[in-house]
mmCIF file of C-alpha atoms in Angstrom:
data_model
loop_
_atom_site.group_PDB
_atom_site.id
_atom_site.type_symbol
_atom_site.label_atom_id
_atom_site.label_comp_id
_atom_site.label_asym_id
_atom_site.label_seq_id
_atom_site.Cartn_x
_atom_site.Cartn_y
_atom_site.Cartn_z
ATOM 1 C CA MET A 1 32.185 77.681 -29.498
ATOM 2 C CA ASN A 2 32.594 75.412 -32.496
ATOM 3 C CA THR A 3 36.380 75.798 -32.241
ATOM 4 C CA ILE A 4 36.340 74.797 -28.591
ATOM 5 C CA THR A 5 34.096 71.803 -29.274
ATOM 6 C CA SER A 6 36.141 70.596 -32.241
ATOM 7 C CA GLY A 7 39.346 71.008 -30.239
ATOM 8 C CA PHE A 8 37.886 68.978 -27.372
ATOM 9 C CA PHE A 9 36.825 66.118 -29.619
ATOM 10 C CA ARG A 10 40.154 66.218 -31.448
ATOM 11 C CA GLN A 11 42.005 65.843 -28.118
ATOM 12 C CA CYS A 12 39.683 63.000 -27.125
ATOM 13 C CA ALA A 13 40.399 61.259 -30.411
ATOM 14 C CA VAL A 14 44.152 61.660 -29.941
ATOM 15 C CA ALA A 15 43.930 60.420 -26.345
ATOM 16 C CA PHE A 16 41.862 57.399 -27.414
ATOM 17 C CA ALA A 17 44.313 56.592 -30.211
ATOM 18 C CA MET A 18 47.242 56.774 -27.784
ATOM 19 C CA LEU A 19 45.367 54.566 -25.326
ATOM 20 C CA VAL A 20 44.766 51.933 -27.997
ATOM 21 C CA ALA A 21 48.355 52.145 -29.299
ATOM 22 C CA LEU A 22 49.932 51.861 -25.846
ATOM 23 C CA THR A 23 47.550 49.029 -24.911
ATOM 24 C CA VAL A 24 48.591 47.086 -27.998
ATOM 25 C CA ILE A 25 52.313 47.812 -27.522
ATOM 26 C CA LEU A 26 52.640 47.495 -23.735
ATOM 27 C CA GLY A 27 49.677 45.260 -22.966
ATOM 28 C CA VAL A 28 49.931 42.779 -25.847
ATOM 29 C CA ALA A 29 53.105 43.015 -27.932
ATOM 30 C CA TYR A 30 55.632 43.519 -25.117
ATOM 31 C CA PRO A 31 54.279 40.726 -22.836
ATOM 32 C CA THR A 32 54.124 38.395 -25.838
ATOM 33 C CA VAL A 33 57.764 39.057 -26.738
ATOM 34 C CA VAL A 34 58.890 38.580 -23.118
ATOM 35 C CA TRP A 35 56.850 35.372 -22.840
ATOM 36 C CA ALA A 36 58.313 33.998 -26.061
ATOM 37 C CA ALA A 37 61.890 34.949 -25.120
ATOM 38 C CA SER A 38 61.541 33.233 -21.737
ATOM 39 C CA ARG A 39 60.855 29.946 -23.483
ATOM 40 C CA ILE A 40 63.759 29.946 -25.901
ATOM 41 C CA GLY A 41 66.425 27.333 -25.243
ATOM 42 C CA SER A 42 66.765 24.679 -22.538
ATOM 43 C CA ASN A 43 66.958 27.139 -19.613
ATOM 44 C CA SER A 44 63.434 28.441 -20.013
ATOM 45 C CA ALA A 45 61.023 29.993 -17.558
ATOM 46 C CA GLU A 46 59.359 26.627 -17.089
ATOM 47 C CA GLY A 47 62.077 25.595 -14.634
ATOM 48 C CA SER A 48 64.666 24.157 -17.044
ATOM 49 C CA GLN A 49 62.944 20.802 -16.772
ATOM 50 C CA VAL A 50 64.626 17.606 -17.912
ATOM 51 C CA THR A 51 62.727 14.510 -19.026
ATOM 52 C CA ASP A 52 63.975 10.934 -18.901
ATOM 53 C CA ALA A 53 63.861 8.370 -21.703
ATOM 54 C CA LYS A 54 60.197 7.641 -20.965
ATOM 55 C CA GLY A 55 59.173 11.286 -21.058
ATOM 56 C CA CYS A 56 58.742 11.734 -17.305
ATOM 57 C CA ASN A 57 59.910 14.915 -15.576
ATOM 58 C CA ALA A 58 63.226 13.894 -13.993
ATOM 59 C CA GLY A 59 64.228 17.249 -12.510
ATOM 60 C CA SER A 60 65.897 20.502 -13.486
ATOM 61 C CA THR A 61 69.240 21.320 -15.044
ATOM 62 C CA LEU A 62 69.709 24.011 -12.391
ATOM 63 C CA ILE A 63 68.837 22.144 -9.172
ATOM 64 C CA GLY A 64 70.735 19.168 -7.841
ATOM 65 C CA VAL A 65 68.766 16.339 -6.236
ATOM 66 C CA ASP A 66 70.591 13.291 -4.946
ATOM 67 C CA PRO A 67 69.005 10.027 -6.158
ATOM 68 C CA LYS A 68 68.262 7.154 -3.821
ATOM 69 C CA ALA A 69 68.481 3.556 -4.964
ATOM 70 C CA PRO A 70 65.331 1.547 -4.163
ATOM 71 C CA ALA A 71 65.671 -0.616 -1.074
ATOM 72 C CA GLY A 72 67.311 -3.946 -1.816
ATOM 73 C CA THR A 73 68.728 -2.899 -5.188
ATOM 74 C CA PRO A 74 72.383 -2.199 -6.016
ATOM 75 C CA ASP A 75 73.297 1.481 -5.957
ATOM 76 C CA SER A 76 74.272 2.407 -9.503
ATOM 77 C CA TYR A 77 73.593 6.137 -9.226
ATOM 78 C CA LEU A 78 76.031 9.010 -9.416
ATOM 79 C CA HIS A 79 75.578 10.927 -6.182
ATOM 80 C CA ALA A 80 75.504 14.678 -5.580
ATOM 81 C CA ARG A 81 77.256 16.652 -2.880
ATOM 82 C CA VAL A 82 75.760 17.043 0.577
ATOM 83 C CA LEU A 83 73.624 19.926 1.774
ATOM 84 C CA GLY A 84 75.502 22.434 3.836
ATOM 85 C CA SER A 85 72.559 23.310 6.049
ATOM 86 C CA ALA A 86 71.322 19.938 7.208
ATOM 87 C CA ASP A 87 71.995 18.499 10.644
ATOM 88 C CA ASP A 88 72.150 15.019 9.125
ATOM 89 C CA PRO A 89 75.807 14.526 8.047
ATOM 90 C CA MET A 90 74.770 12.783 4.821
ATOM 91 C CA ALA A 91 71.682 14.804 3.934
ATOM 92 C CA THR A 92 71.508 15.424 0.190
ATOM 93 C CA GLY A 93 69.183 16.756 -2.425
ATOM 94 C CA ASP A 94 66.396 18.313 -0.347
ATOM 95 C CA PRO A 95 65.657 21.746 -1.857
ATOM 96 C CA SER A 96 63.751 22.791 1.272
ATOM 97 C CA ALA A 97 66.999 22.562 3.283
ATOM 98 C CA SER A 98 69.075 24.762 1.035
ATOM 99 C CA ALA A 99 69.789 27.571 3.480
ATOM 100 C CA ALA A 100 73.332 28.111 4.708
ATOM 101 C CA SER A 101 74.441 26.212 7.813
ATOM 102 C CA ASN A 102 76.438 29.142 9.239
ATOM 103 C CA GLN A 103 79.060 26.648 10.386
ATOM 104 C CA GLY A 104 82.525 28.197 10.154
ATOM 105 C CA PRO A 105 86.008 26.638 10.144
ATOM 106 C CA ASN A 106 86.006 26.466 13.948
ATOM 107 C CA SER A 107 82.658 24.679 14.165
ATOM 108 C CA GLU A 108 82.898 21.346 15.972
ATOM 109 C CA THR A 109 79.642 20.270 14.314
ATOM 110 C CA LEU A 110 81.053 20.933 10.859
ATOM 111 C CA ALA A 111 84.292 19.091 11.688
ATOM 112 C CA HIS A 112 82.310 16.126 13.026
ATOM 113 C CA ASN A 113 80.060 16.032 9.962
ATOM 114 C CA ILE A 114 82.980 16.194 7.544
ATOM 115 C CA THR A 115 84.759 13.339 9.327
ATOM 116 C CA ALA A 116 81.558 11.271 9.320
ATOM 117 C CA ARG A 117 80.935 12.024 5.648
ATOM 118 C CA ARG A 118 84.452 11.043 4.619
ATOM 119 C CA ALA A 119 84.102 7.724 6.426
ATOM 120 C CA LEU A 120 80.655 6.937 5.000
ATOM 121 C CA ILE A 121 81.490 7.950 1.428
ATOM 122 C CA GLY A 122 84.857 6.180 1.592
ATOM 123 C CA GLU A 123 83.110 2.990 2.711
ATOM 124 C CA ARG A 124 80.454 3.330 0.011
ATOM 125 C CA GLU A 125 83.010 3.865 -2.751
ATOM 126 C CA GLY A 126 85.659 1.496 -1.414
ATOM 127 C CA VAL A 127 88.336 4.164 -1.004
ATOM 128 C CA ALA A 128 90.233 5.587 1.944
ATOM 129 C CA PRO A 129 88.529 8.558 3.636
ATOM 130 C CA SER A 130 91.507 10.701 2.661
ATOM 131 C CA ALA A 131 90.711 10.020 -1.007
ATOM 132 C CA VAL A 132 87.237 11.581 -0.734
ATOM 133 C CA PRO A 133 87.352 15.074 -2.325
ATOM 134 C CA ALA A 134 86.251 18.194 -0.484
ATOM 135 C CA ASP A 135 83.076 18.827 -2.479
ATOM 136 C CA ALA A 136 81.769 15.369 -1.522
ATOM 137 C CA VAL A 137 81.708 16.293 2.164
ATOM 138 C CA THR A 138 80.833 20.005 2.036
ATOM 139 C CA GLY A 139 77.746 21.815 0.804
ATOM 140 C CA SER A 140 77.787 24.531 -1.795
ATOM 141 C CA GLY A 141 76.758 28.097 -1.120
ATOM 142 C CA SER A 142 73.226 27.453 -2.361
ATOM 143 C CA GLY A 143 73.003 23.810 -1.379
ATOM 144 C CA LEU A 144 71.339 23.166 -4.736
ATOM 145 C CA ASP A 145 74.227 22.863 -7.177
ATOM 146 C CA PRO A 146 73.497 20.164 -9.790
ATOM 147 C CA GLN A 147 77.195 19.454 -10.403
ATOM 148 C CA ILE A 148 80.059 17.721 -8.622
ATOM 149 C CA SER A 149 83.792 17.719 -9.289
ATOM 150 C CA PRO A 150 85.330 15.232 -11.734
ATOM 151 C CA GLU A 151 87.332 13.894 -8.775
ATOM 152 C CA TYR A 152 84.173 13.012 -6.860
ATOM 153 C CA ALA A 153 82.649 11.450 -9.970
ATOM 154 C CA ALA A 154 85.824 9.424 -10.565
ATOM 155 C CA ILE A 155 85.723 7.598 -7.227
ATOM 156 C CA GLN A 156 82.087 6.628 -7.917
ATOM 157 C CA ILE A 157 82.776 5.072 -11.311
ATOM 158 C CA PRO A 158 83.899 1.611 -10.040
ATOM 159 C CA ARG A 159 80.745 1.233 -7.897
ATOM 160 C CA ILE A 160 78.466 2.402 -10.711
ATOM 161 C CA ALA A 161 80.096 0.009 -13.165
ATOM 162 C CA ARG A 162 79.946 -2.901 -10.724
ATOM 163 C CA ASN A 163 76.278 -2.374 -9.854
ATOM 164 C CA SER A 164 75.023 -1.443 -13.320
ATOM 165 C CA GLY A 165 76.797 -4.163 -15.271
ATOM 166 C CA LYS A 166 78.561 -1.615 -17.450
ATOM 167 C CA SER A 167 82.308 -1.449 -17.890
ATOM 168 C CA GLN A 168 84.255 1.249 -16.095
ATOM 169 C CA ALA A 169 85.326 2.578 -19.488
ATOM 170 C CA ALA A 170 81.685 2.937 -20.561
ATOM 171 C CA VAL A 171 80.720 4.717 -17.349
ATOM 172 C CA ARG A 172 83.757 6.986 -17.581
ATOM 173 C CA GLU A 173 82.779 7.865 -21.160
ATOM 174 C CA ILE A 174 79.303 8.890 -19.973
ATOM 175 C CA VAL A 175 80.763 10.985 -17.168
ATOM 176 C CA ASP A 176 83.202 12.663 -19.553
ATOM 177 C CA ALA A 177 80.367 13.442 -21.994
ATOM 178 C CA HIS A 178 78.547 15.360 -19.253
ATOM 179 C CA THR A 179 81.562 17.182 -17.862
ATOM 180 C CA SER A 180 81.677 20.932 -18.476
ATOM 181 C CA GLY A 181 84.858 22.985 -18.578
ATOM 182 C CA ARG A 182 85.565 26.295 -16.911
ATOM 183 C CA GLN A 183 83.048 28.991 -17.741
ATOM 184 C CA PHE A 184 84.420 31.247 -20.480
ATOM 185 C CA GLY A 185 87.576 29.148 -20.271
ATOM 186 C CA PHE A 186 88.853 30.620 -17.007
ATOM 187 C CA LEU A 187 86.056 30.908 -14.405
ATOM 188 C CA GLY A 188 85.428 28.156 -11.875
ATOM 189 C CA GLN A 189 86.409 24.526 -12.234
ATOM 190 C CA GLN A 190 85.387 21.535 -14.326
ATOM 191 C CA ARG A 191 82.081 20.061 -13.192
ATOM 192 C CA VAL A 192 79.971 16.962 -13.805
ATOM 193 C CA ASN A 193 76.176 17.224 -14.028
ATOM 194 C CA VAL A 194 74.759 14.517 -11.748
ATOM 195 C CA LEU A 195 71.249 14.388 -13.237
ATOM 196 C CA GLU A 196 72.467 14.198 -16.821
ATOM 197 C CA VAL A 197 74.862 11.355 -15.996
ATOM 198 C CA ASN A 198 72.157 9.359 -14.208
ATOM 199 C CA LEU A 199 69.786 9.763 -17.144
ATOM 200 C CA ALA A 200 72.536 8.715 -19.557
ATOM 201 C CA LEU A 201 73.106 5.625 -17.390
ATOM 202 C CA GLY A 202 69.502 4.651 -18.101
ATOM 203 C CA HIS A 203 67.882 5.601 -14.823
ATOM 204 C CA THR A 204 64.272 6.740 -15.005
ATOM 205 C CA VAL A 205 61.769 8.238 -12.587
ATOM 206 C CA CYS A 206 58.765 6.676 -14.314
ATOM 207 C CA LYS A 207 56.978 3.939 -12.418
#
């Protein structure tokens, strides 16, 4: 009887010790390590937030939002690409409209929108519609890309310089500083981060 009783309590003690050990390891240590790792670096679990010069939350490094100049003020912003899903030909930067448009190469709606976009962007930037690059008039797969092509950024530089009072050389230097090369040296194309350029130009979201 004593052997059975002692064996029972010994098993209970072992089970309790395992419960405590696994609780500490899996319930405390592991979640703490995962939590800490998720907050290392700029692309953290907090949404990769970016703050402007005044400390206000200006957006995310991973989500592109097209800025709008206040009414009656010169437009000195670098603009993002359009959303592929919106019915409005010039819709930009609305994360809620990021779904695919399902408009293929034979879509008359897509052809109409692209023609309208080329005309509007060409007029805004003072260039011929044929000079407007493809990414300016087409949405990305996600509709949320924060980058544009260097070609699209280049045609915006004269307008930004004219409306901001900066020289074209100064604006081009800012754009170049926020231009990333191909990933791993061979994947994708060069790209310009719209939000980072606008913050470097001195734009702020603080009131």
